Amino acid sequence: MTVRYRRMAERGSVAGMAPRLVLGVVLSGAILSGGVPVIAPLAQAHADAPETSAAAHAPVTPVPGVSVPVAAPEAVAATAPAAQSAGATAGMSGGVSAGVSAPAVAARPVPVPVPAPGPAVPTGPLPVGGPAAPELGEEARAVRLQAAQIGLRAFTAPDFHPGKVRHIVLMRFLPTITDAQRAEVVRRFMALGQVSRRDNGQQVIADIETGVQMSGEGVDQGFEQGFVVTFNSEGDRNYYVGKPVVSDPAYFDPAHEAFKKFAAPYIIGVLVFDYALPAHQAQRTRRAAVMRPGMTQQQG
């Protein structure tokens, strides 16, 4: 009885060791061949299988006649990264992974560069032939403010600020202008003395003259033609000038506006200077003609 029990115990121990030995052989072969994906199902199947005896938890002891292939340490170290890489690839591609899952990568928002604001671009009407809108001076701002305050009807009336007003215009022509084109520009400007009239036929310009630049001082800044226009009041000057001071067509000279549109392609620079002739200047001229007491008139 004792001998038979001992033999049955030995047989049970060997039978309990068989699954462990087979699993070890499969695992060792999988590691050496790099077939990592089969480890997970085998390990899961072994975990689900019921334990046959307590001897399954005992350490594996060599059995005569059974050889267990053992991988060399160098081979295991060499194949471990490949196995992890294969497992990660299989996991990301939707296959079976060997317990190695790819880390979740959070999508980071890509910053979109916002362009810096560019320099402010000046707005408003450009001068004839000029590259940019000129900055308004103090007097120009005062005139436009006055027009807005009193209204265009009063601002362009013939009796608004009566007195002689000089309107000086200097022109610099396009270098490619022909003599005929330049002569036509001058002719049309001089014709404004007759065609610039109000709705009732009243003449706007009191006098007009022109001339070609002939100074030898070298400070003409390239201006070639000059015009001097005289008005009897600031109201007449305002009506004649029109845009950009007066924008309503009912209160500016249509003949002058038509001339500006015609001459614009031939002009690359314009200078305008206005001034009011003092009222006492005419009186001074008349007094100079009167002889002072005690002075004799020279003959010849």
mmCIF file of C-alpha atoms in Angstrom:
data_model
loop_
_atom_site.group_PDB
_atom_site.id
_atom_site.type_symbol
_atom_site.label_atom_id
_atom_site.label_comp_id
_atom_site.label_asym_id
_atom_site.label_seq_id
_atom_site.Cartn_x
_atom_site.Cartn_y
_atom_site.Cartn_z
ATOM 1 C CA MET A 1 0.000 0.000 0.000
ATOM 2 C CA THR A 2 2.741 2.373 0.845
ATOM 3 C CA VAL A 3 4.600 1.669 -2.370
ATOM 4 C CA ARG A 4 1.423 2.064 -4.487
ATOM 5 C CA TYR A 5 0.545 5.420 -2.870
ATOM 6 C CA ARG A 6 4.026 6.730 -3.428
ATOM 7 C CA ARG A 7 3.863 5.773 -7.118
ATOM 8 C CA MET A 8 0.461 7.434 -7.540
ATOM 9 C CA ALA A 9 1.749 10.623 -5.928
ATOM 10 C CA GLU A 10 4.732 10.642 -8.272
ATOM 11 C CA ARG A 11 2.376 10.130 -11.237
ATOM 12 C CA GLY A 12 0.123 12.999 -10.071
ATOM 13 C CA SER A 13 3.088 15.314 -9.641
ATOM 14 C CA VAL A 14 4.308 14.557 -13.124
ATOM 15 C CA ALA A 15 0.807 15.001 -14.551
ATOM 16 C CA GLY A 16 0.459 18.397 -12.825
ATOM 17 C CA MET A 17 3.810 19.480 -14.164
ATOM 18 C CA ALA A 18 2.971 18.680 -17.801
ATOM 19 C CA PRO A 19 0.930 21.817 -18.530
ATOM 20 C CA ARG A 20 3.602 23.993 -17.000
ATOM 21 C CA LEU A 21 6.292 22.366 -19.102
ATOM 22 C CA VAL A 22 4.294 22.759 -22.308
ATOM 23 C CA LEU A 23 3.607 26.429 -21.513
ATOM 24 C CA GLY A 24 7.291 27.043 -20.839
ATOM 25 C CA VAL A 25 8.271 25.501 -24.152
ATOM 26 C CA VAL A 26 5.715 27.622 -26.022
ATOM 27 C CA LEU A 27 6.722 30.808 -24.264
ATOM 28 C CA SER A 28 10.428 30.220 -24.878
ATOM 29 C CA GLY A 29 9.818 29.530 -28.564
ATOM 30 C CA ALA A 30 7.642 32.613 -28.888
ATOM 31 C CA ILE A 31 10.296 34.843 -27.360
ATOM 32 C CA LEU A 32 13.047 33.409 -29.602
ATOM 33 C CA SER A 33 10.963 33.698 -32.777
ATOM 34 C CA GLY A 34 9.543 37.132 -31.961
ATOM 35 C CA GLY A 35 5.954 35.849 -32.123
ATOM 36 C CA VAL A 36 4.709 37.941 -29.275
ATOM 37 C CA PRO A 37 1.023 38.103 -30.291
ATOM 38 C CA VAL A 38 0.455 34.411 -29.299
ATOM 39 C CA ILE A 39 1.495 34.976 -25.693
ATOM 40 C CA ALA A 40 -1.658 36.780 -24.676
ATOM 41 C CA PRO A 41 -4.156 34.089 -25.725
ATOM 42 C CA LEU A 42 -1.997 31.313 -24.256
ATOM 43 C CA ALA A 43 -1.549 33.136 -21.002
ATOM 44 C CA GLN A 44 -5.290 33.846 -20.858
ATOM 45 C CA ALA A 45 -6.113 30.192 -21.590
ATOM 46 C CA HIS A 46 -3.745 29.041 -18.895
ATOM 47 C CA ALA A 47 -5.260 31.464 -16.411
ATOM 48 C CA ASP A 48 -8.767 30.273 -17.217
ATOM 49 C CA ALA A 49 -7.830 26.561 -16.900
ATOM 50 C CA PRO A 50 -8.624 25.039 -13.471
ATOM 51 C CA GLU A 51 -5.726 23.955 -11.298
ATOM 52 C CA THR A 52 -5.407 20.159 -11.226
ATOM 53 C CA SER A 53 -3.454 20.032 -8.037
ATOM 54 C CA ALA A 54 -1.485 22.111 -5.621
ATOM 55 C CA ALA A 55 1.666 20.849 -7.299
ATOM 56 C CA ALA A 56 1.028 23.283 -10.180
ATOM 57 C CA HIS A 57 2.326 26.085 -7.958
ATOM 58 C CA ALA A 58 5.455 24.187 -7.093
ATOM 59 C CA PRO A 59 8.724 25.123 -8.769
ATOM 60 C CA VAL A 60 9.537 23.253 -11.934
ATOM 61 C CA THR A 61 12.062 20.472 -11.458
ATOM 62 C CA PRO A 62 13.894 18.713 -14.264
ATOM 63 C CA VAL A 63 12.290 15.490 -15.460
ATOM 64 C CA PRO A 64 14.398 12.754 -16.928
ATOM 65 C CA GLY A 65 13.862 12.389 -20.648
ATOM 66 C CA VAL A 66 12.270 15.822 -21.138
ATOM 67 C CA SER A 67 14.401 18.656 -22.436
ATOM 68 C CA VAL A 68 13.266 22.285 -22.028
ATOM 69 C CA PRO A 69 14.835 24.811 -24.441
ATOM 70 C CA VAL A 70 16.021 27.864 -22.582
ATOM 71 C CA ALA A 71 16.791 31.080 -24.417
ATOM 72 C CA ALA A 72 20.155 32.667 -23.899
ATOM 73 C CA PRO A 73 20.165 36.016 -22.028
ATOM 74 C CA GLU A 74 21.603 37.808 -25.061
ATOM 75 C CA ALA A 75 18.803 36.556 -27.312
ATOM 76 C CA VAL A 76 16.119 37.572 -24.836
ATOM 77 C CA ALA A 77 17.611 41.057 -24.511
ATOM 78 C CA ALA A 78 17.827 41.418 -28.280
ATOM 79 C CA THR A 79 14.286 40.265 -28.961
ATOM 80 C CA ALA A 80 12.587 42.156 -26.121
ATOM 81 C CA PRO A 81 12.541 45.578 -27.884
ATOM 82 C CA ALA A 82 11.349 43.940 -31.083
ATOM 83 C CA ALA A 83 8.583 42.173 -29.204
ATOM 84 C CA GLN A 84 7.473 45.397 -27.550
ATOM 85 C CA SER A 85 7.546 47.209 -30.881
ATOM 86 C CA ALA A 86 5.569 44.450 -32.568
ATOM 87 C CA GLY A 87 3.055 44.464 -29.750
ATOM 88 C CA ALA A 88 2.656 48.213 -29.904
ATOM 89 C CA THR A 89 2.199 48.056 -33.664
ATOM 90 C CA ALA A 90 -0.384 45.320 -33.394
ATOM 91 C CA GLY A 91 -2.221 47.281 -30.704
ATOM 92 C CA MET A 92 -2.352 50.465 -32.800
ATOM 93 C CA SER A 93 -3.460 48.569 -35.908
ATOM 94 C CA GLY A 94 -6.379 46.957 -34.123
ATOM 95 C CA GLY A 95 -4.760 43.493 -33.706
ATOM 96 C CA VAL A 96 -4.018 41.506 -30.562
ATOM 97 C CA SER A 97 -1.364 43.093 -28.357
ATOM 98 C CA ALA A 98 0.936 41.327 -25.908
ATOM 99 C CA GLY A 99 0.024 43.556 -22.977
ATOM 100 C CA VAL A 100 1.862 46.560 -24.490
ATOM 101 C CA SER A 101 -0.539 49.341 -25.345
ATOM 102 C CA ALA A 102 0.394 52.464 -27.263
ATOM 103 C CA PRO A 103 0.282 55.586 -25.118
ATOM 104 C CA ALA A 104 -2.560 57.926 -25.899
ATOM 105 C CA VAL A 105 -1.280 61.103 -27.536
ATOM 106 C CA ALA A 106 -3.418 64.154 -26.840
ATOM 107 C CA ALA A 107 -3.925 66.434 -29.815
ATOM 108 C CA ARG A 108 -2.339 69.778 -29.114
ATOM 109 C CA PRO A 109 -3.805 72.880 -30.755
ATOM 110 C CA VAL A 110 -1.492 74.327 -33.354
ATOM 111 C CA PRO A 111 -0.993 78.047 -32.678
ATOM 112 C CA VAL A 112 -1.959 80.165 -35.644
ATOM 113 C CA PRO A 113 0.283 83.205 -36.025
ATOM 114 C CA VAL A 114 -1.633 86.459 -36.089
ATOM 115 C CA PRO A 115 -0.072 89.005 -38.460
ATOM 116 C CA ALA A 116 0.911 92.265 -36.885
ATOM 117 C CA PRO A 117 -1.209 95.244 -37.960
ATOM 118 C CA GLY A 118 0.372 97.198 -40.759
ATOM 119 C CA PRO A 119 0.902 100.915 -40.805
ATOM 120 C CA ALA A 120 -2.177 103.066 -41.156
ATOM 121 C CA VAL A 121 -2.912 104.041 -44.757
ATOM 122 C CA PRO A 122 -3.958 107.671 -45.234
ATOM 123 C CA THR A 123 -7.415 108.064 -46.709
ATOM 124 C CA GLY A 124 -9.066 110.871 -48.550
ATOM 125 C CA PRO A 125 -8.722 112.378 -52.018
ATOM 126 C CA LEU A 126 -5.228 112.448 -53.490
ATOM 127 C CA PRO A 127 -3.830 115.661 -54.900
ATOM 128 C CA VAL A 128 -3.508 115.884 -58.649
ATOM 129 C CA GLY A 129 -0.413 113.916 -59.612
ATOM 130 C CA GLY A 130 0.638 113.561 -55.971
ATOM 131 C CA PRO A 131 1.770 110.323 -54.301
ATOM 132 C CA ALA A 132 -0.164 110.754 -51.042
ATOM 133 C CA ALA A 133 -2.783 112.923 -49.431
ATOM 134 C CA PRO A 134 -1.168 116.050 -47.946
ATOM 135 C CA GLU A 135 -1.578 116.805 -44.289
ATOM 136 C CA LEU A 136 -4.009 119.649 -43.754
ATOM 137 C CA GLY A 137 -2.518 122.771 -42.311
ATOM 138 C CA GLU A 138 -4.070 124.943 -39.646
ATOM 139 C CA GLU A 139 -5.585 127.398 -42.116
ATOM 140 C CA ALA A 140 -7.059 124.636 -44.320
ATOM 141 C CA ARG A 141 -8.717 123.047 -41.296
ATOM 142 C CA ALA A 142 -10.089 126.432 -40.239
ATOM 143 C CA VAL A 143 -11.604 127.075 -43.687
ATOM 144 C CA ARG A 144 -13.292 123.660 -43.790
ATOM 145 C CA LEU A 145 -14.593 124.078 -40.266
ATOM 146 C CA GLN A 146 -16.004 127.452 -41.208
ATOM 147 C CA ALA A 147 -17.806 125.946 -44.205
ATOM 148 C CA ALA A 148 -19.350 123.274 -41.980
ATOM 149 C CA GLN A 149 -20.462 125.785 -39.379
ATOM 150 C CA ILE A 150 -22.111 128.433 -41.563
ATOM 151 C CA GLY A 151 -23.308 126.163 -44.384
ATOM 152 C CA LEU A 152 -22.267 125.974 -48.036
ATOM 153 C CA ARG A 153 -24.848 128.471 -49.231
ATOM 154 C CA ALA A 154 -23.387 131.276 -47.136
ATOM 155 C CA PHE A 155 -19.802 130.015 -47.564
ATOM 156 C CA THR A 156 -19.973 130.343 -51.375
ATOM 157 C CA ALA A 157 -22.133 133.464 -51.586
ATOM 158 C CA PRO A 158 -20.661 136.385 -53.628
ATOM 159 C CA ASP A 159 -20.833 138.728 -50.645
ATOM 160 C CA PHE A 160 -19.078 136.407 -48.212
ATOM 161 C CA HIS A 161 -16.007 138.285 -46.924
ATOM 162 C CA PRO A 162 -15.771 140.817 -49.771
ATOM 163 C CA GLY A 163 -12.322 142.003 -50.811
ATOM 164 C CA LYS A 164 -9.622 141.045 -53.280
ATOM 165 C CA VAL A 165 -8.324 137.504 -52.978
ATOM 166 C CA ARG A 166 -5.304 136.181 -54.870
ATOM 167 C CA HIS A 167 -5.323 132.516 -55.873
ATOM 168 C CA ILE A 168 -1.857 131.398 -57.033
ATOM 169 C CA VAL A 169 -1.478 128.044 -58.798
ATOM 170 C CA LEU A 170 1.862 126.474 -59.797
ATOM 171 C CA MET A 171 1.977 123.362 -62.018
ATOM 172 C CA ARG A 172 4.586 120.701 -62.698
ATOM 173 C CA PHE A 173 3.812 118.774 -65.862
ATOM 174 C CA LEU A 174 4.367 115.172 -66.829
ATOM 175 C CA PRO A 175 7.840 114.763 -68.420
ATOM 176 C CA THR A 176 6.311 113.132 -71.508
ATOM 177 C CA ILE A 177 3.781 115.900 -72.156
ATOM 178 C CA THR A 178 3.888 117.340 -75.652
ATOM 179 C CA ASP A 179 3.950 121.021 -76.480
ATOM 180 C CA ALA A 180 0.433 120.788 -77.889
ATOM 181 C CA GLN A 181 -0.906 119.131 -74.740
ATOM 182 C CA ARG A 182 0.745 121.696 -72.499
ATOM 183 C CA ALA A 183 -0.625 124.546 -74.606
ATOM 184 C CA GLU A 184 -4.110 123.050 -74.363
ATOM 185 C CA VAL A 185 -3.890 122.845 -70.559
ATOM 186 C CA VAL A 186 -2.867 126.497 -70.375
ATOM 187 C CA ARG A 187 -5.542 127.554 -72.856
ATOM 188 C CA ARG A 188 -8.333 125.828 -70.924
ATOM 189 C CA PHE A 189 -7.153 127.277 -67.631
ATOM 190 C CA MET A 190 -7.169 130.807 -69.034
ATOM 191 C CA ALA A 191 -10.618 130.227 -70.524
ATOM 192 C CA LEU A 192 -12.002 129.843 -67.009
ATOM 193 C CA GLY A 193 -11.906 133.627 -66.732
ATOM 194 C CA GLN A 194 -14.876 133.692 -69.104
ATOM 195 C CA VAL A 195 -16.652 130.352 -68.619
ATOM 196 C CA SER A 196 -16.629 130.257 -64.795
ATOM 197 C CA ARG A 197 -20.003 131.745 -63.931
ATOM 198 C CA ARG A 198 -22.768 131.260 -61.405
ATOM 199 C CA ASP A 199 -26.255 130.030 -62.215
ATOM 200 C CA ASN A 200 -27.447 133.610 -62.750
ATOM 201 C CA GLY A 201 -24.611 134.284 -65.206
ATOM 202 C CA GLN A 202 -22.505 136.328 -62.784
ATOM 203 C CA GLN A 203 -18.788 136.062 -63.495
ATOM 204 C CA VAL A 204 -16.751 134.378 -60.744
ATOM 205 C CA ILE A 205 -13.171 135.345 -61.671
ATOM 206 C CA ALA A 206 -12.235 139.050 -61.592
ATOM 207 C CA ASP A 207 -8.872 138.619 -63.329
ATOM 208 C CA ILE A 208 -6.480 135.834 -64.432
ATOM 209 C CA GLU A 209 -2.929 135.754 -65.757
ATOM 210 C CA THR A 210 -0.263 133.129 -66.448
ATOM 211 C CA GLY A 211 3.423 132.760 -67.212
ATOM 212 C CA VAL A 212 6.276 130.247 -67.607
ATOM 213 C CA GLN A 213 8.865 129.830 -64.848
ATOM 214 C CA MET A 214 11.951 131.963 -65.606
ATOM 215 C CA SER A 215 13.701 132.344 -62.241
ATOM 216 C CA GLY A 216 17.396 131.517 -62.082
ATOM 217 C CA GLU A 217 17.549 131.121 -58.291
ATOM 218 C CA GLY A 218 17.152 127.347 -58.486
ATOM 219 C CA VAL A 219 14.379 127.111 -55.906
ATOM 220 C CA ASP A 220 11.467 126.587 -58.294
ATOM 221 C CA GLN A 221 11.231 122.889 -57.253
ATOM 222 C CA GLY A 222 10.400 121.915 -60.836
ATOM 223 C CA PHE A 223 7.227 123.972 -61.191
ATOM 224 C CA GLU A 224 6.946 125.132 -64.783
ATOM 225 C CA GLN A 225 3.746 127.149 -65.175
ATOM 226 C CA GLY A 226 2.165 129.716 -62.863
ATOM 227 C CA PHE A 227 -1.318 131.218 -62.714
ATOM 228 C CA VAL A 228 -2.598 134.131 -60.645
ATOM 229 C CA VAL A 229 -6.377 134.292 -60.282
ATOM 230 C CA THR A 230 -8.092 137.241 -58.585
ATOM 231 C CA PHE A 231 -11.536 137.144 -56.952
ATOM 232 C CA ASN A 232 -13.683 139.914 -55.527
ATOM 233 C CA SER A 233 -14.561 137.975 -52.371
ATOM 234 C CA GLU A 234 -13.751 134.825 -50.470
ATOM 235 C CA GLY A 235 -17.208 133.589 -51.428
ATOM 236 C CA ASP A 236 -16.274 133.696 -55.123
ATOM 237 C CA ARG A 237 -12.995 131.943 -54.367
ATOM 238 C CA ASN A 238 -14.820 129.239 -52.414
ATOM 239 C CA TYR A 239 -17.341 128.704 -55.210
ATOM 240 C CA TYR A 240 -14.536 128.471 -57.803
ATOM 241 C CA VAL A 241 -12.303 126.074 -55.829
ATOM 242 C CA GLY A 242 -15.033 123.553 -55.102
ATOM 243 C CA LYS A 243 -13.622 120.140 -54.202
ATOM 244 C CA PRO A 244 -12.228 119.132 -51.784
ATOM 245 C CA VAL A 245 -13.466 122.081 -49.693
ATOM 246 C CA VAL A 246 -16.990 122.089 -51.172
ATOM 247 C CA SER A 247 -18.332 118.687 -52.206
ATOM 248 C CA ASP A 248 -21.941 119.574 -53.102
ATOM 249 C CA PRO A 249 -22.229 120.217 -56.886
ATOM 250 C CA ALA A 250 -24.898 122.831 -56.224
ATOM 251 C CA TYR A 251 -22.269 125.072 -54.616
ATOM 252 C CA PHE A 252 -19.154 124.806 -56.784
ATOM 253 C CA ASP A 253 -18.108 125.802 -60.298
ATOM 254 C CA PRO A 254 -18.748 122.994 -62.837
ATOM 255 C CA ALA A 255 -16.380 124.570 -65.394
ATOM 256 C CA HIS A 256 -13.426 124.462 -62.976
ATOM 257 C CA GLU A 257 -14.279 120.891 -61.979
ATOM 258 C CA ALA A 258 -14.288 119.854 -65.645
ATOM 259 C CA PHE A 259 -10.878 121.488 -66.163
ATOM 260 C CA LYS A 260 -9.361 119.583 -63.222
ATOM 261 C CA LYS A 261 -10.520 116.270 -64.679
ATOM 262 C CA PHE A 262 -9.056 117.155 -68.084
ATOM 263 C CA ALA A 263 -5.682 118.350 -66.795
ATOM 264 C CA ALA A 264 -5.106 115.610 -64.176
ATOM 265 C CA PRO A 265 -3.364 113.140 -66.558
ATOM 266 C CA TYR A 266 -0.794 115.773 -67.566
ATOM 267 C CA ILE A 267 0.096 117.152 -64.129
ATOM 268 C CA ILE A 268 2.347 115.512 -61.524
ATOM 269 C CA GLY A 269 2.511 118.354 -59.034
ATOM 270 C CA VAL A 270 0.411 121.329 -57.968
ATOM 271 C CA LEU A 271 1.060 124.096 -55.446
ATOM 272 C CA VAL A 272 -1.761 126.435 -54.397
ATOM 273 C CA PHE A 273 -1.307 129.578 -52.317
ATOM 274 C CA ASP A 274 -4.136 131.985 -51.491
ATOM 275 C CA TYR A 275 -3.997 135.297 -49.706
ATOM 276 C CA ALA A 276 -6.356 138.217 -49.182
ATOM 277 C CA LEU A 277 -5.285 141.618 -50.382
ATOM 278 C CA PRO A 278 -5.503 144.040 -47.428
ATOM 279 C CA ALA A 279 -8.177 146.679 -47.854
ATOM 280 C CA HIS A 280 -5.841 149.501 -46.871
ATOM 281 C CA GLN A 281 -3.319 148.560 -49.571
ATOM 282 C CA ALA A 282 -5.483 150.139 -52.291
ATOM 283 C CA GLN A 283 -5.904 153.261 -50.210
ATOM 284 C CA ARG A 284 -2.133 153.480 -49.752
ATOM 285 C CA THR A 285 -1.658 153.309 -53.503
ATOM 286 C CA ARG A 286 -4.075 156.180 -54.061
ATOM 287 C CA ARG A 287 -2.438 158.324 -51.383
ATOM 288 C CA ALA A 288 0.985 157.876 -52.993
ATOM 289 C CA ALA A 289 -0.269 159.663 -56.070
ATOM 290 C CA VAL A 290 -1.232 162.749 -54.041
ATOM 291 C CA MET A 291 1.558 165.313 -53.691
ATOM 292 C CA ARG A 292 2.639 166.186 -50.191
ATOM 293 C CA PRO A 293 2.549 169.863 -49.179
ATOM 294 C CA GLY A 294 5.803 171.738 -49.887
ATOM 295 C CA MET A 295 6.941 169.333 -52.608
ATOM 296 C CA THR A 296 7.203 170.364 -56.236
ATOM 297 C CA GLN A 297 6.361 168.080 -59.101
ATOM 298 C CA GLN A 298 9.384 167.073 -61.128
ATOM 299 C CA GLN A 299 9.254 167.569 -64.864
ATOM 300 C CA GLY A 300 10.302 165.077 -67.509
#
